[in-house]
The first five atom37 places (N, CA, C, CB, O) and aatype in JSON, in Angstrom:
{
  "aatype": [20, 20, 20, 20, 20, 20, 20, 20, 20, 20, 20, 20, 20, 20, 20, 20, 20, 20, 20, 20, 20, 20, 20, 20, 20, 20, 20, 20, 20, 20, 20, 20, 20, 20, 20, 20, 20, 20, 20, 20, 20, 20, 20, 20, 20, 20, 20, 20, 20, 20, 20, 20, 20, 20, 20, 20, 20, 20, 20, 20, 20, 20, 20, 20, 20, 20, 20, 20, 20, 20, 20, 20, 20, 20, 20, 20, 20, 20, 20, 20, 20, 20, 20, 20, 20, 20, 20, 20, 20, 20, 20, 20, 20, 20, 20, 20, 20, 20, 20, 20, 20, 20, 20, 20],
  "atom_mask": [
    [1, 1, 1, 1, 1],
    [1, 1, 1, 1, 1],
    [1, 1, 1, 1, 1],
    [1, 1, 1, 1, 1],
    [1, 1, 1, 1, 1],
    [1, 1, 1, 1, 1],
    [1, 1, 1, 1, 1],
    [1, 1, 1, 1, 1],
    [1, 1, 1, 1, 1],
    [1, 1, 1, 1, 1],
    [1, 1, 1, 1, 1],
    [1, 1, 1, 1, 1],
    [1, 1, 1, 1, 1],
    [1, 1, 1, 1, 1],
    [1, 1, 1, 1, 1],
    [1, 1, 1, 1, 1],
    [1, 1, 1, 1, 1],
    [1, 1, 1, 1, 1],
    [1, 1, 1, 1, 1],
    [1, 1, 1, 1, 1],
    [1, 1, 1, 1, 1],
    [1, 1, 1, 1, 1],
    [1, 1, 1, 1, 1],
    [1, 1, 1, 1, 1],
    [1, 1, 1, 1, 1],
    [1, 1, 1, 1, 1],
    [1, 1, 1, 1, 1],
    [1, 1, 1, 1, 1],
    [1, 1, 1, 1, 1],
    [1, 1, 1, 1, 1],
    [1, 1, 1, 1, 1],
    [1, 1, 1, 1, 1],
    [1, 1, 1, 1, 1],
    [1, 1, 1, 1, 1],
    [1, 1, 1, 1, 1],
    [1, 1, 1, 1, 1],
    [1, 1, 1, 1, 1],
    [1, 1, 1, 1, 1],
    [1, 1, 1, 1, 1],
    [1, 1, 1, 1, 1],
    [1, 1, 1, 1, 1],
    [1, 1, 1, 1, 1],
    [1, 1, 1, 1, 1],
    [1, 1, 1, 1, 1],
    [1, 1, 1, 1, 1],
    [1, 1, 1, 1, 1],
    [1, 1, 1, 1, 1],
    [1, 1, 1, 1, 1],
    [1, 1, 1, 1, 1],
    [1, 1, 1, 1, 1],
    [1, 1, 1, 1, 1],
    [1, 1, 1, 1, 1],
    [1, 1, 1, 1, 1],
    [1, 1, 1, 1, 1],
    [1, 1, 1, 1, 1],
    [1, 1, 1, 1, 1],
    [1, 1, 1, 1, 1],
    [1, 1, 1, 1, 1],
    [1, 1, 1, 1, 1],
    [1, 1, 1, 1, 1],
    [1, 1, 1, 1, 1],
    [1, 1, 1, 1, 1],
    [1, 1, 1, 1, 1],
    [1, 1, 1, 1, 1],
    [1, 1, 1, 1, 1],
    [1, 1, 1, 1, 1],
    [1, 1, 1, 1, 1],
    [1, 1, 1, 1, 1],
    [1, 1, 1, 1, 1],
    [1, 1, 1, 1, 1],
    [1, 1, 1, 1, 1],
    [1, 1, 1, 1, 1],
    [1, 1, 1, 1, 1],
    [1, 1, 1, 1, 1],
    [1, 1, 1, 1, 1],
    [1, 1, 1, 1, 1],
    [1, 1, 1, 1, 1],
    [1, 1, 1, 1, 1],
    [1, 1, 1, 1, 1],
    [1, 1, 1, 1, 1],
    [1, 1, 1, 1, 1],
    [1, 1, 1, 1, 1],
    [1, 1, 1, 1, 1],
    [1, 1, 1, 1, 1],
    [1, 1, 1, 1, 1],
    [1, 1, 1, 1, 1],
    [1, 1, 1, 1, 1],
    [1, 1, 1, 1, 1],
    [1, 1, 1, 1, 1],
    [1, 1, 1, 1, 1],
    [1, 1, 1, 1, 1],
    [1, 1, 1, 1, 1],
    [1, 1, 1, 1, 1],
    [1, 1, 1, 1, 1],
    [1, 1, 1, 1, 1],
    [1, 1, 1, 1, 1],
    [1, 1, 1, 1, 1],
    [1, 1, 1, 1, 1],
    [1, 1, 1, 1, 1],
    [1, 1, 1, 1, 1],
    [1, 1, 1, 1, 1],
    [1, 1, 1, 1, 1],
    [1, 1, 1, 1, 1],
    [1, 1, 1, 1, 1]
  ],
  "atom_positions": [
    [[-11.42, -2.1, -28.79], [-10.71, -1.74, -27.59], [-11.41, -0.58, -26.86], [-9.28, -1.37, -27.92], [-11.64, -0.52, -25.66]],
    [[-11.7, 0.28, -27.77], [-12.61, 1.54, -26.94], [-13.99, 1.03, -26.04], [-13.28, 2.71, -28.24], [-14.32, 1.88, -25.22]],
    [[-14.5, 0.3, -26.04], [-15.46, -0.21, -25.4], [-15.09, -0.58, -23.65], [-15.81, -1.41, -26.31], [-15.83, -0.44, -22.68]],
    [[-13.99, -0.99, -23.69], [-13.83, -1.77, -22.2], [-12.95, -0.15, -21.41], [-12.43, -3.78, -22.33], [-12.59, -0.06, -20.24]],
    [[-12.86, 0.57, -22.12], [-11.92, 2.03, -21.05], [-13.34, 2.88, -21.25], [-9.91, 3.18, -22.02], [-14.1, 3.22, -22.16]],
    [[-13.17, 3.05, -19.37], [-14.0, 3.73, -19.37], [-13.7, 4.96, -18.32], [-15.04, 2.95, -19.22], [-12.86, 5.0, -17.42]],
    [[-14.75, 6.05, -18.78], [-14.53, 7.44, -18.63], [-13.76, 8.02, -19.65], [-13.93, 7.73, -17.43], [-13.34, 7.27, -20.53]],
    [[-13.44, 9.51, -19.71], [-13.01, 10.21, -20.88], [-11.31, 9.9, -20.31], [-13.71, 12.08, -21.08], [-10.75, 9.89, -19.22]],
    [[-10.84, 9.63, -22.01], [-9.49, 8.85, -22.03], [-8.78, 10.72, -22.17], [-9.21, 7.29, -23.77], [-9.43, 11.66, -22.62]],
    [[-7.31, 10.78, -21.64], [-6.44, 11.91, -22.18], [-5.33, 11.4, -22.88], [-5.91, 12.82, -21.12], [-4.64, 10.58, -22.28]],
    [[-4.91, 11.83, -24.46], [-4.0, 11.09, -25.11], [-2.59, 12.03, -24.81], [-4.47, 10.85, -26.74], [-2.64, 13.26, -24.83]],
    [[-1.69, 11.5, -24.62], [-0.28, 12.51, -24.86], [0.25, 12.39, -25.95], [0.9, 12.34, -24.0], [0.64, 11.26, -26.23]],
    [[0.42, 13.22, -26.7], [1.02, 13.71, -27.95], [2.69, 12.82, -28.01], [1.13, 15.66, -27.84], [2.95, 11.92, -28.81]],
    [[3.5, 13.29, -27.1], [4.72, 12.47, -26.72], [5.03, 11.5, -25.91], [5.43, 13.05, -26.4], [5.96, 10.69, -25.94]],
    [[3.79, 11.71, -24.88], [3.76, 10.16, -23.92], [4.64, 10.87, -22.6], [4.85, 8.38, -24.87], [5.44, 11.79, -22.79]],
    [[4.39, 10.32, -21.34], [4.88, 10.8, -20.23], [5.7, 10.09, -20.06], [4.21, 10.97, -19.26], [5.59, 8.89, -20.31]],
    [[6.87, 10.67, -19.53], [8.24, 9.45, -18.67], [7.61, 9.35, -17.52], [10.12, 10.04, -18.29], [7.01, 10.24, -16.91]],
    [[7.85, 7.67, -17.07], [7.05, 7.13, -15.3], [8.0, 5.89, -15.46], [4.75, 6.58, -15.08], [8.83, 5.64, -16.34]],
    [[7.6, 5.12, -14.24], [8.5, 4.42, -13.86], [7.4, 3.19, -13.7], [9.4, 5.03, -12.63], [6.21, 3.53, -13.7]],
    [[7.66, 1.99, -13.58], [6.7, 0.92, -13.07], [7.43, 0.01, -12.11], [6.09, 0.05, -14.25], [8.41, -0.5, -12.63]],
    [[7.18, -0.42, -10.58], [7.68, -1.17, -9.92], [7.37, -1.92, -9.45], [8.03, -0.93, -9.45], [6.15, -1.83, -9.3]],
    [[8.0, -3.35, -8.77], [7.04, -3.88, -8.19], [6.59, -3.76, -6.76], [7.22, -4.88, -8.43], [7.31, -3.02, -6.08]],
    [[5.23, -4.49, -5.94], [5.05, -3.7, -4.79], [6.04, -4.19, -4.04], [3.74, -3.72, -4.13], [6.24, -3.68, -2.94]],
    [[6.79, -5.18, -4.44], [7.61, -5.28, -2.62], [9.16, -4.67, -3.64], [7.83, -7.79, -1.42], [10.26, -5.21, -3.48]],
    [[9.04, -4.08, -4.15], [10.55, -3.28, -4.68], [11.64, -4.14, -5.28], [11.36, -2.57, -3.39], [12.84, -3.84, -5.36]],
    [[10.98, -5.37, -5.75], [12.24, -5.88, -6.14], [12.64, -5.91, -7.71], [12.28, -7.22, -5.61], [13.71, -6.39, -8.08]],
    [[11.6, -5.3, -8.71], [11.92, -4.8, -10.21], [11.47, -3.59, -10.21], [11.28, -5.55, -11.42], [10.49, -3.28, -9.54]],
    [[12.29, -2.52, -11.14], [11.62, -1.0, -11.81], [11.64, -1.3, -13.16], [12.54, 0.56, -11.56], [12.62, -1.91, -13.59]],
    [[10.79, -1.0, -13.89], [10.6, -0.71, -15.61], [10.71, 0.54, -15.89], [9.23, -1.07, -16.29], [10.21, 1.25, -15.02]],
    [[11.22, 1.17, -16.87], [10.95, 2.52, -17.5], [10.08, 2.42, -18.3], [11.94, 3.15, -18.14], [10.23, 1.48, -19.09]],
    [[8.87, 3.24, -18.49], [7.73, 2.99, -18.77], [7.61, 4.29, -19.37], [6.86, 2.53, -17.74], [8.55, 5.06, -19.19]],
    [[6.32, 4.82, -20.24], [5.79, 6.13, -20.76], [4.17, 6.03, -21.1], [6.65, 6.54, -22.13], [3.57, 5.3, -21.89]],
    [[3.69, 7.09, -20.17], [1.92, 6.25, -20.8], [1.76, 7.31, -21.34], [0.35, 5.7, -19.7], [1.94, 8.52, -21.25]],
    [[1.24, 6.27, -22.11], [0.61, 6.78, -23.88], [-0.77, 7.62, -23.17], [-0.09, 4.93, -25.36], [-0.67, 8.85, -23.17]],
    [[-1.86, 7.1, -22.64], [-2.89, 7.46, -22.32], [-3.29, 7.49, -20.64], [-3.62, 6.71, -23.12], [-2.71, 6.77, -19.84]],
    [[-4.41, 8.48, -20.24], [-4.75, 8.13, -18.73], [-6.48, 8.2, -19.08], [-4.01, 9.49, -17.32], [-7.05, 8.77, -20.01]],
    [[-7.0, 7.45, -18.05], [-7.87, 7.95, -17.85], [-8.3, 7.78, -15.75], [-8.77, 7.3, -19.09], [-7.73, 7.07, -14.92]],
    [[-9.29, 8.59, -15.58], [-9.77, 8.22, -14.7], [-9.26, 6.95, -13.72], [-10.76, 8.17, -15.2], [-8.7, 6.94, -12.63]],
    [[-9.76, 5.72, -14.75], [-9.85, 4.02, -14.01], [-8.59, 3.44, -14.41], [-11.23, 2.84, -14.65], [-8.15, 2.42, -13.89]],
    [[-7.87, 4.2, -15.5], [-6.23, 3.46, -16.12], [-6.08, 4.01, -17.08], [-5.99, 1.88, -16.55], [-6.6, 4.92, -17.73]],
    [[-5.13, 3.22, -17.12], [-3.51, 3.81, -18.18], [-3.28, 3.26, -19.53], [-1.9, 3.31, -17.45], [-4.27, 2.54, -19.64]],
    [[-2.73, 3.15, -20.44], [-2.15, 2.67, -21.3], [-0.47, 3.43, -21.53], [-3.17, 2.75, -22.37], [-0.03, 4.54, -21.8]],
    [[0.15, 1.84, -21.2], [1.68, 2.16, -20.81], [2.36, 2.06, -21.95], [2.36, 1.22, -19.74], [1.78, 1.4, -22.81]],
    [[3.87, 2.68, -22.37], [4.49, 1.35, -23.3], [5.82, 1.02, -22.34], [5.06, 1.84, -25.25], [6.29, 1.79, -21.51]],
    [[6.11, 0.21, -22.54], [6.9, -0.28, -21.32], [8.85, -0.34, -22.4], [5.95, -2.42, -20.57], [9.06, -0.54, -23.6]],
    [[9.65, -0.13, -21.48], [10.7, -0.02, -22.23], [11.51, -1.61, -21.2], [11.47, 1.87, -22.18], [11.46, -1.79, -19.98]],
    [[12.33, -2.71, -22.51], [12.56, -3.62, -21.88], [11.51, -4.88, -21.72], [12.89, -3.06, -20.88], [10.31, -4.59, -21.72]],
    [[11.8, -5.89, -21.63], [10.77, -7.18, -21.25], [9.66, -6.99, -20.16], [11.65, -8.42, -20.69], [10.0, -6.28, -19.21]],
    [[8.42, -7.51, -20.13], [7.51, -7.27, -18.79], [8.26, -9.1, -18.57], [5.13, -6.83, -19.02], [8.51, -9.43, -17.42]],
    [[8.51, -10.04, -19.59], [8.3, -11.14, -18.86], [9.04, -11.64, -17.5], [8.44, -11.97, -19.72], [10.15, -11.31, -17.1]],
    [[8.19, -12.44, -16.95], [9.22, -12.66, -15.89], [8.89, -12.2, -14.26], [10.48, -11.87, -16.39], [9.29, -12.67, -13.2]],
    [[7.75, -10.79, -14.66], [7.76, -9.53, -13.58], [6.23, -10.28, -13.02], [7.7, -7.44, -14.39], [5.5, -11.01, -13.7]],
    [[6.09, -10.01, -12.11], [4.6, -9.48, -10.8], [4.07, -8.74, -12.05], [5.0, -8.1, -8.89], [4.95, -8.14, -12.68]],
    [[2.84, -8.66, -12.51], [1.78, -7.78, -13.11], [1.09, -7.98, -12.59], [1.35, -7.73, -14.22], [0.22, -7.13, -12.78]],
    [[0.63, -9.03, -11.54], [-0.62, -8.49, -11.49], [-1.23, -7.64, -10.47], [-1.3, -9.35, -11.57], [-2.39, -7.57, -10.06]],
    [[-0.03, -6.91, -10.14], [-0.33, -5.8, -9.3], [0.84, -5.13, -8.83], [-1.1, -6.18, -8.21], [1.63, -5.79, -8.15]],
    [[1.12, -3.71, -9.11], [2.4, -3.14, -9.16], [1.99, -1.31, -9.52], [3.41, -4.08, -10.49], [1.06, -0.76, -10.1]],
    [[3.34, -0.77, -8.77], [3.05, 0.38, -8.71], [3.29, 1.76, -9.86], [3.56, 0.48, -7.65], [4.47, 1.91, -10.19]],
    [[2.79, 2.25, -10.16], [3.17, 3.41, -11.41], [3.57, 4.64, -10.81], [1.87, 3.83, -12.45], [2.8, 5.54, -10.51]],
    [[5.18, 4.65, -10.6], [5.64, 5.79, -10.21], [5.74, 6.57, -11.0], [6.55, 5.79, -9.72], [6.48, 6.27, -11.94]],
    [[4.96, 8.14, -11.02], [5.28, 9.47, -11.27], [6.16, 10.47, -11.36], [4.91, 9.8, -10.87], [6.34, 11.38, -12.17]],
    [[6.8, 10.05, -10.15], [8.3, 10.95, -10.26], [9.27, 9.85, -9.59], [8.35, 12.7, -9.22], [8.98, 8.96, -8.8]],
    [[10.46, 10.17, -10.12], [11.78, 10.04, -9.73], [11.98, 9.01, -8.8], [12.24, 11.18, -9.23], [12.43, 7.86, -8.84]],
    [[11.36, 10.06, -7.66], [11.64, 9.74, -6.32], [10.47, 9.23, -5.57], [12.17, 10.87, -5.66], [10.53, 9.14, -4.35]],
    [[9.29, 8.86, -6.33], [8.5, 7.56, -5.88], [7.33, 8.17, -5.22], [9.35, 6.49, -4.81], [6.33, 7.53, -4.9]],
    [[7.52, 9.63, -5.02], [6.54, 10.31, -4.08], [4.78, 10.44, -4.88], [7.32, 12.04, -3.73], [3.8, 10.36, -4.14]],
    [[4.68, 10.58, -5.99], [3.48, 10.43, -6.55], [3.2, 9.08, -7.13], [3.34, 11.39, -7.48], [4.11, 8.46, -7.68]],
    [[2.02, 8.59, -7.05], [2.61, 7.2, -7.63], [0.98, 6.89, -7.16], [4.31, 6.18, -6.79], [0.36, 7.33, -6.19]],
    [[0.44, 5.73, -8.51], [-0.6, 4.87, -8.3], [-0.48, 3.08, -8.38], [-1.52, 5.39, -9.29], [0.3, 2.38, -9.03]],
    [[-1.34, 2.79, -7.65], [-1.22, 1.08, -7.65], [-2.28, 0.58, -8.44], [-1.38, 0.33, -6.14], [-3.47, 0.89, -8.41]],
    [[-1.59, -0.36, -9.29], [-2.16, -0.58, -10.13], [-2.65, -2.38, -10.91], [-1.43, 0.29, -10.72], [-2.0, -3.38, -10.6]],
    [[-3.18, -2.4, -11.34], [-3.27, -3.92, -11.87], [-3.58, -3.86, -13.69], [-4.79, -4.82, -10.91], [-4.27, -3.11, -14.38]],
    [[-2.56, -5.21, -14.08], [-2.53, -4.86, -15.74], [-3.96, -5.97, -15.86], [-0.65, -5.46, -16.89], [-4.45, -6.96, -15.31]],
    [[-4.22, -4.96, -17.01], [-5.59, -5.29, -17.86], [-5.48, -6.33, -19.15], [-6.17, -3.83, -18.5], [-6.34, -7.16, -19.44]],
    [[-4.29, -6.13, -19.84], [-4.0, -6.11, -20.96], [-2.56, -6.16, -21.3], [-4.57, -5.19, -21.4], [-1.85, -5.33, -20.73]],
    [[-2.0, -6.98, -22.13], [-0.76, -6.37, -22.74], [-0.81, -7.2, -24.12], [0.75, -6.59, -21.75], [-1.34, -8.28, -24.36]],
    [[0.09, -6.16, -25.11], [0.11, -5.78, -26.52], [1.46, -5.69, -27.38], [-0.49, -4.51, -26.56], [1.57, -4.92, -28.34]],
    [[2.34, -6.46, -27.0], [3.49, -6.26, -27.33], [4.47, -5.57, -26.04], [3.33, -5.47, -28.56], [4.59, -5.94, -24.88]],
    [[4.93, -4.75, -26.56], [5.23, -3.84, -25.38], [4.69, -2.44, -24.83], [6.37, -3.61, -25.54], [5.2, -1.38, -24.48]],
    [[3.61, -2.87, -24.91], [2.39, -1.62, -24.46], [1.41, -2.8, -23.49], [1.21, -0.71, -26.29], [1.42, -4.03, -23.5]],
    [[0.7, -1.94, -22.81], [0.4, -2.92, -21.56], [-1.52, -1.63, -20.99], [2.53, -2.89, -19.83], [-1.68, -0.43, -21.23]],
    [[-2.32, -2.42, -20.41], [-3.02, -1.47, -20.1], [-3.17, -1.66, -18.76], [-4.11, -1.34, -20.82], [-2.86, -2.8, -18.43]],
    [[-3.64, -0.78, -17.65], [-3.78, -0.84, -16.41], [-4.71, -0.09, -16.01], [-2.8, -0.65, -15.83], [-5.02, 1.1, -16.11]],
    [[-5.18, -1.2, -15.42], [-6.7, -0.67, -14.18], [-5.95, -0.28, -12.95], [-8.07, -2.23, -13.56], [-5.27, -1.06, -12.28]],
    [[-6.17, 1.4, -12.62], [-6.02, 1.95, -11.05], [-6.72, 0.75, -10.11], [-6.95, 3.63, -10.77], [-7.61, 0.0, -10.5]],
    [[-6.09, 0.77, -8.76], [-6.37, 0.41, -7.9], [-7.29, 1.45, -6.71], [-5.27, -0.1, -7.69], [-6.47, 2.32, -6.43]],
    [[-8.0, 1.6, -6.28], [-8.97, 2.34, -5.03], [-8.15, 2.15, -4.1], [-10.51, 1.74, -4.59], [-7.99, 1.08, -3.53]],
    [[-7.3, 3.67, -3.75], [-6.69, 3.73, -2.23], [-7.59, 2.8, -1.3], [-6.71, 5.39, -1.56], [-8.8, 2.73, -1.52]],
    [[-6.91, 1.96, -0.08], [-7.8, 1.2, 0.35], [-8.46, 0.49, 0.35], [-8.13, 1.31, 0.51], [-9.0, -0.03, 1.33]],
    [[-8.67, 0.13, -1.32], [-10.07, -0.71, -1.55], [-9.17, -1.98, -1.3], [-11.05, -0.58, -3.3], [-10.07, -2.82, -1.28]],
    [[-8.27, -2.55, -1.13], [-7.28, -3.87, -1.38], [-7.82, -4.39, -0.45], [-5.64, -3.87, -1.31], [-9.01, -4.65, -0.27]],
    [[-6.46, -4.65, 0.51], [-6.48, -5.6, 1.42], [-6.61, -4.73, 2.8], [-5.18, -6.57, 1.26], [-7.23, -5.17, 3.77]],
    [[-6.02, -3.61, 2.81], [-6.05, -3.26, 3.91], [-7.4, -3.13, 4.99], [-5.46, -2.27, 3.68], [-8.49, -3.66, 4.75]],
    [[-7.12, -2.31, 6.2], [-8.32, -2.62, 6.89], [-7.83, -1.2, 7.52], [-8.58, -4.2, 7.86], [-6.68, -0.78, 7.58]],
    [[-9.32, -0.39, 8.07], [-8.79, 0.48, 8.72], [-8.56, 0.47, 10.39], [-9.46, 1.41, 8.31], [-8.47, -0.66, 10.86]],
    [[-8.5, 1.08, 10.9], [-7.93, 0.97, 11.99], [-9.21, 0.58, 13.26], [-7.07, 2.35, 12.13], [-10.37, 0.95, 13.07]],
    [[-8.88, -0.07, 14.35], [-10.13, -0.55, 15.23], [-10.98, -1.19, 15.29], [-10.7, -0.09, 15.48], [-11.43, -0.56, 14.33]],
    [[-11.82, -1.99, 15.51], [-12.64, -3.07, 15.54], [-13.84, -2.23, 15.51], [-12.46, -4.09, 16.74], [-14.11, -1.08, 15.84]],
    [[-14.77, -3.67, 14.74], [-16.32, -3.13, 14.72], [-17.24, -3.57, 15.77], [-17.02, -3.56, 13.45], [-17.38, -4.74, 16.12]],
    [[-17.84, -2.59, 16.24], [-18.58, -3.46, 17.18], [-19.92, -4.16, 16.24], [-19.13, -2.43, 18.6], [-20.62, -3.89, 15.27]],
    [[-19.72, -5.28, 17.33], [-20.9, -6.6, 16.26], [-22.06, -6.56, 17.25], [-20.21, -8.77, 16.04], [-22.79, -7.54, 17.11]],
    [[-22.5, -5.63, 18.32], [-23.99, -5.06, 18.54], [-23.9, -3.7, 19.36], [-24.98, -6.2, 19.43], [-22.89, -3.32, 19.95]],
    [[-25.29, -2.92, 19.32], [-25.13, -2.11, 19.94], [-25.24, -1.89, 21.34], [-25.56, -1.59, 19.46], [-25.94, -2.67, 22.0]],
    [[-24.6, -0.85, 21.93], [-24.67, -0.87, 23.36], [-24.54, 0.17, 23.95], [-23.91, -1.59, 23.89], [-24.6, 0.2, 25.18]]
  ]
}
């Protein structure tokens, strides 16, 4: 397993309380990650994942939704699950204005 996480992993001793949702809001999980790194997570998830959107969903930080990464699962292990961060931007979106296609 150590082979495919990459960058330096941080372990929590007790594991963090977070939340997992989906992107259009229609499931929350109570969740605790075991580990972060850099590129992802290792979650344990409290409750069933089956059933849910994984393959892309958000890892709320607090409470109230204000810190929070998007994410896609890598892996799951029972009820532990791993997740690759998503790149603000890198998705679907587009930024704003057209390109010009020559110069002038």
């Amino acid at each position: 397993m150590a082979e495919r996480q990459k960058g330096e992993r941080v372990v929590f001793e007790r594991g963090i309380p977070a939340f997992m949702m989906g992107i259009d809001g229609t499931w929350r999980r109570n969740c605790t990650i075991e580990d972060v790194s850099e590129t992802g997570a290792k979650l344990t998830v409290e409750g069933s994942v089956e059933g849910l959107h994984l393959k892309e969903f958000f890892l709320l930080l607090s409470s109230t939704g204000l810190a929070y990464r998007r994410c896609e699962l890598a892996w799951v292990n029972g009820d532990q699950i791993g997740v690759n961060f998503l790149k603000p931007g890198g998705g679907k979106k587009k930024s704003g204005g057209r390109r010009a296609t020559a110069d002038a």
